[in-house]
Amino acid sequence: MRGEDSIAGLRRTLWNALSLNSNFYEKTPYTARTKRIALTIVILAAVSRVFGSAVILLINRTELSVLLLALWIDAFALVGGYYFWTFTIFKIGQWLKPGHVSYGELLVPIGFAYAPQVLNFLTLIPLLGEGIERILAVWTLLSVIVAVRQGLDIKTRWAVLIGFAGWPLIQIAIGFVKVIKQLVPQWL
């Protein structure tokens, strides 16, 4: 029964995060359970990204060592991006409202905001993958803005500025990962 409750809680959390429900972000308490759900969402996002990349790399008959390295880089980039973006938001939030929330407390709403990335496997759709990836990136940015606004209890314009502070760096990192994945086979 406990496993069913966890799955139902994860589904409910994903739905509220995907629908940009600001009340959800404001009313969700910071507990061990919400930390686990947020981390689960980030891990599911990484798995989704790795799955999409794996299918594309397998279709292109990528060598096993290159495939594994590329998938590891994808997963690390997504999870690392989550921690980096949260840290950026935390630092700017400390400047605006010192001592308001801790870094750990921000990991929960930002983790929830990564819910659109759970759909990352859709990027393997031919001809639509790049567009879907951009839509998911913007959707995640909007989710982060809602999470920051509610998590730091600030005005929307400040949340937009804070959300945008780390987002370009994350997008550059994603582009860098794509370039590395294309160059790795040539290096080996």
mmCIF file of C-alpha atoms in Angstrom:
data_model
loop_
_atom_site.group_PDB
_atom_site.id
_atom_site.type_symbol
_atom_site.label_atom_id
_atom_site.label_comp_id
_atom_site.label_asym_id
_atom_site.label_seq_id
_atom_site.Cartn_x
_atom_site.Cartn_y
_atom_site.Cartn_z
ATOM 1 C CA MET A 1 0.000 0.000 0.000
ATOM 2 C CA ARG A 2 2.845 2.393 0.819
ATOM 3 C CA GLY A 3 4.319 1.982 -2.679
ATOM 4 C CA GLU A 4 0.939 2.853 -4.219
ATOM 5 C CA ASP A 5 0.771 6.000 -2.054
ATOM 6 C CA SER A 6 4.250 6.972 -3.229
ATOM 7 C CA ILE A 7 3.334 6.481 -6.885
ATOM 8 C CA ALA A 8 0.081 8.421 -6.431
ATOM 9 C CA GLY A 9 2.019 11.205 -4.674
ATOM 10 C CA LEU A 10 4.569 11.288 -7.486
ATOM 11 C CA ARG A 11 1.799 11.423 -10.118
ATOM 12 C CA ARG A 12 0.012 14.213 -8.249
ATOM 13 C CA THR A 13 3.259 16.125 -7.860
ATOM 14 C CA LEU A 14 4.111 15.731 -11.557
ATOM 15 C CA TRP A 15 0.649 16.931 -12.575
ATOM 16 C CA ASN A 16 0.766 19.987 -10.278
ATOM 17 C CA ALA A 17 4.280 20.871 -11.414
ATOM 18 C CA LEU A 18 3.499 20.392 -15.117
ATOM 19 C CA SER A 19 0.394 22.571 -14.805
ATOM 20 C CA LEU A 20 2.444 25.360 -13.153
ATOM 21 C CA ASN A 21 0.147 25.297 -10.104
ATOM 22 C CA SER A 22 1.508 28.098 -7.903
ATOM 23 C CA ASN A 23 -0.578 26.990 -4.893
ATOM 24 C CA PHE A 24 1.120 23.623 -5.080
ATOM 25 C CA TYR A 25 4.569 25.218 -4.758
ATOM 26 C CA GLU A 26 3.439 27.447 -1.917
ATOM 27 C CA LYS A 27 1.618 24.789 0.095
ATOM 28 C CA THR A 28 4.086 21.910 -0.295
ATOM 29 C CA PRO A 29 5.980 21.452 2.965
ATOM 30 C CA TYR A 30 9.704 20.809 3.105
ATOM 31 C CA THR A 31 9.897 17.227 4.381
ATOM 32 C CA ALA A 32 11.980 14.132 3.764
ATOM 33 C CA ARG A 33 9.145 12.822 1.564
ATOM 34 C CA THR A 34 9.017 15.930 -0.634
ATOM 35 C CA LYS A 35 12.810 15.849 -0.939
ATOM 36 C CA ARG A 36 12.590 12.241 -2.166
ATOM 37 C CA ILE A 37 9.844 13.119 -4.660
ATOM 38 C CA ALA A 38 11.816 16.099 -5.999
ATOM 39 C CA LEU A 39 14.956 13.986 -6.411
ATOM 40 C CA THR A 40 12.873 11.239 -8.039
ATOM 41 C CA ILE A 41 11.592 13.755 -10.587
ATOM 42 C CA VAL A 42 15.137 14.869 -11.403
ATOM 43 C CA ILE A 43 16.281 11.246 -11.737
ATOM 44 C CA LEU A 44 13.278 10.426 -13.957
ATOM 45 C CA ALA A 45 14.172 13.454 -16.091
ATOM 46 C CA ALA A 46 17.737 12.159 -16.433
ATOM 47 C CA VAL A 47 16.505 8.655 -17.279
ATOM 48 C CA SER A 48 14.109 10.110 -19.860
ATOM 49 C CA ARG A 49 16.919 12.111 -21.460
ATOM 50 C CA VAL A 50 19.237 9.086 -21.444
ATOM 51 C CA PHE A 51 16.523 6.877 -22.953
ATOM 52 C CA GLY A 52 15.898 9.313 -25.817
ATOM 53 C CA SER A 53 19.623 9.681 -26.458
ATOM 54 C CA ALA A 54 20.171 5.923 -26.258
ATOM 55 C CA VAL A 55 17.548 5.221 -28.920
ATOM 56 C CA ILE A 56 19.046 7.828 -31.249
ATOM 57 C CA LEU A 57 22.604 6.580 -30.650
ATOM 58 C CA LEU A 58 21.569 2.951 -31.155
ATOM 59 C CA ILE A 59 19.809 3.818 -34.424
ATOM 60 C CA ASN A 60 23.060 5.437 -35.531
ATOM 61 C CA ARG A 61 24.926 2.242 -34.548
ATOM 62 C CA THR A 62 27.180 3.961 -32.070
ATOM 63 C CA GLU A 63 29.961 1.878 -30.579
ATOM 64 C CA LEU A 64 29.145 0.581 -27.061
ATOM 65 C CA SER A 65 31.917 2.510 -25.269
ATOM 66 C CA VAL A 66 30.874 5.749 -26.984
ATOM 67 C CA LEU A 67 27.226 5.032 -26.235
ATOM 68 C CA LEU A 68 27.874 4.515 -22.522
ATOM 69 C CA LEU A 69 30.081 7.596 -22.279
ATOM 70 C CA ALA A 70 27.519 9.755 -24.080
ATOM 71 C CA LEU A 71 24.694 8.509 -21.862
ATOM 72 C CA TRP A 72 26.738 9.126 -18.718
ATOM 73 C CA ILE A 73 27.487 12.672 -19.914
ATOM 74 C CA ASP A 74 23.766 13.261 -20.613
ATOM 75 C CA ALA A 75 22.677 12.063 -17.175
ATOM 76 C CA PHE A 76 25.449 13.953 -15.384
ATOM 77 C CA ALA A 77 24.676 17.159 -17.303
ATOM 78 C CA LEU A 78 20.996 17.079 -16.376
ATOM 79 C CA VAL A 79 21.524 16.285 -12.694
ATOM 80 C CA GLY A 80 24.503 18.653 -12.446
ATOM 81 C CA GLY A 81 22.451 21.365 -14.136
ATOM 82 C CA TYR A 82 19.724 20.913 -11.528
ATOM 83 C CA TYR A 83 22.150 21.414 -8.639
ATOM 84 C CA PHE A 84 23.929 24.296 -10.383
ATOM 85 C CA TRP A 85 20.709 26.128 -11.274
ATOM 86 C CA THR A 86 19.380 25.660 -7.736
ATOM 87 C CA PHE A 87 22.666 27.009 -6.329
ATOM 88 C CA THR A 88 22.483 30.047 -8.626
ATOM 89 C CA ILE A 89 18.906 30.706 -7.519
ATOM 90 C CA PHE A 90 19.890 30.234 -3.873
ATOM 91 C CA LYS A 91 22.774 32.717 -4.105
ATOM 92 C CA ILE A 92 20.663 35.382 -5.795
ATOM 93 C CA GLY A 93 17.831 34.683 -3.352
ATOM 94 C CA GLN A 94 20.256 35.174 -0.448
ATOM 95 C CA TRP A 95 21.159 38.542 -1.880
ATOM 96 C CA LEU A 96 17.481 39.557 -2.189
ATOM 97 C CA LYS A 97 16.190 37.978 1.024
ATOM 98 C CA PRO A 98 19.077 36.888 3.265
ATOM 99 C CA GLY A 99 18.347 33.799 5.346
ATOM 100 C CA HIS A 100 14.867 33.289 3.849
ATOM 101 C CA VAL A 101 15.420 29.703 2.620
ATOM 102 C CA SER A 102 18.298 27.266 2.631
ATOM 103 C CA TYR A 103 19.854 25.645 -0.416
ATOM 104 C CA GLY A 104 18.320 22.312 0.632
ATOM 105 C CA GLU A 105 14.871 23.849 0.873
ATOM 106 C CA LEU A 106 15.182 25.197 -2.679
ATOM 107 C CA LEU A 107 16.123 21.766 -4.022
ATOM 108 C CA VAL A 108 12.502 20.668 -3.520
ATOM 109 C CA PRO A 109 10.614 23.282 -5.594
ATOM 110 C CA ILE A 110 13.332 23.383 -8.262
ATOM 111 C CA GLY A 111 13.256 19.576 -8.400
ATOM 112 C CA PHE A 112 9.494 19.746 -8.908
ATOM 113 C CA ALA A 113 10.049 22.354 -11.628
ATOM 114 C CA TYR A 114 12.095 19.787 -13.558
ATOM 115 C CA ALA A 115 8.850 17.849 -14.204
ATOM 116 C CA PRO A 116 8.670 18.867 -17.903
ATOM 117 C CA GLN A 117 12.070 17.210 -18.400
ATOM 118 C CA VAL A 118 10.440 13.856 -17.586
ATOM 119 C CA LEU A 119 9.013 14.094 -21.120
ATOM 120 C CA ASN A 120 12.510 14.423 -22.593
ATOM 121 C CA PHE A 121 12.303 10.988 -24.234
ATOM 122 C CA LEU A 122 9.957 12.610 -26.786
ATOM 123 C CA THR A 123 12.976 14.355 -28.313
ATOM 124 C CA LEU A 124 13.724 11.144 -30.187
ATOM 125 C CA ILE A 125 10.779 11.815 -32.531
ATOM 126 C CA PRO A 126 12.272 12.418 -35.974
ATOM 127 C CA LEU A 127 12.155 16.020 -37.202
ATOM 128 C CA LEU A 128 10.403 17.179 -34.016
ATOM 129 C CA GLY A 129 13.057 16.354 -31.439
ATOM 130 C CA GLU A 130 14.837 19.709 -31.501
ATOM 131 C CA GLY A 131 11.550 21.635 -31.249
ATOM 132 C CA ILE A 132 10.310 19.424 -28.431
ATOM 133 C CA GLU A 133 13.595 19.964 -26.589
ATOM 134 C CA ARG A 134 13.160 23.746 -26.845
ATOM 135 C CA ILE A 135 9.545 23.574 -25.672
ATOM 136 C CA LEU A 136 10.582 21.459 -22.671
ATOM 137 C CA ALA A 137 13.400 23.902 -21.867
ATOM 138 C CA VAL A 138 11.022 26.890 -21.873
ATOM 139 C CA TRP A 139 8.387 24.929 -19.927
ATOM 140 C CA THR A 140 11.023 24.082 -17.319
ATOM 141 C CA LEU A 141 12.061 27.737 -17.159
ATOM 142 C CA LEU A 142 8.436 28.752 -16.547
ATOM 143 C CA SER A 143 8.145 26.073 -13.856
ATOM 144 C CA VAL A 144 11.305 27.337 -12.190
ATOM 145 C CA ILE A 145 9.974 30.909 -12.263
ATOM 146 C CA VAL A 146 6.772 29.780 -10.499
ATOM 147 C CA ALA A 147 8.809 27.712 -8.016
ATOM 148 C CA VAL A 148 11.161 30.624 -7.291
ATOM 149 C CA ARG A 149 8.306 33.098 -6.908
ATOM 150 C CA GLN A 150 6.567 30.860 -4.405
ATOM 151 C CA GLY A 151 9.695 29.408 -2.781
ATOM 152 C CA LEU A 152 11.360 32.759 -2.125
ATOM 153 C CA ASP A 153 8.052 34.617 -1.687
ATOM 154 C CA ILE A 154 9.029 37.349 -4.140
ATOM 155 C CA LYS A 155 7.389 39.278 -6.965
ATOM 156 C CA THR A 156 7.100 37.665 -10.386
ATOM 157 C CA ARG A 157 9.528 40.074 -12.073
ATOM 158 C CA TRP A 158 12.260 39.136 -9.576
ATOM 159 C CA ALA A 159 11.473 35.443 -10.042
ATOM 160 C CA VAL A 160 11.827 35.892 -13.819
ATOM 161 C CA LEU A 161 15.213 37.586 -13.402
ATOM 162 C CA ILE A 162 16.421 34.922 -10.974
ATOM 163 C CA GLY A 163 15.175 32.077 -13.188
ATOM 164 C CA PHE A 164 16.894 33.620 -16.195
ATOM 165 C CA ALA A 165 20.169 33.961 -14.269
ATOM 166 C CA GLY A 166 21.038 30.281 -14.563
ATOM 167 C CA TRP A 167 18.949 29.245 -17.562
ATOM 168 C CA PRO A 168 21.285 30.480 -20.339
ATOM 169 C CA LEU A 169 24.185 28.692 -18.680
ATOM 170 C CA ILE A 170 22.173 25.471 -18.554
ATOM 171 C CA GLN A 171 21.272 25.858 -22.250
ATOM 172 C CA ILE A 172 24.923 26.470 -23.141
ATOM 173 C CA ALA A 173 25.888 23.366 -21.153
ATOM 174 C CA ILE A 174 23.283 21.308 -23.042
ATOM 175 C CA GLY A 175 24.700 22.566 -26.351
ATOM 176 C CA PHE A 176 28.201 21.745 -25.130
ATOM 177 C CA VAL A 177 27.091 18.202 -24.234
ATOM 178 C CA LYS A 178 25.659 17.774 -27.746
ATOM 179 C CA VAL A 179 28.954 18.866 -29.293
ATOM 180 C CA ILE A 180 30.927 16.515 -27.032
ATOM 181 C CA LYS A 181 28.622 13.624 -27.955
ATOM 182 C CA GLN A 182 29.309 14.305 -31.628
ATOM 183 C CA LEU A 183 33.078 14.579 -31.119
ATOM 184 C CA VAL A 184 33.569 11.575 -28.813
ATOM 185 C CA PRO A 185 33.420 8.972 -31.613
ATOM 186 C CA GLN A 186 36.162 10.853 -33.461
ATOM 187 C CA TRP A 187 38.406 10.869 -30.367
ATOM 188 C CA LEU A 188 38.140 7.133 -29.739
#
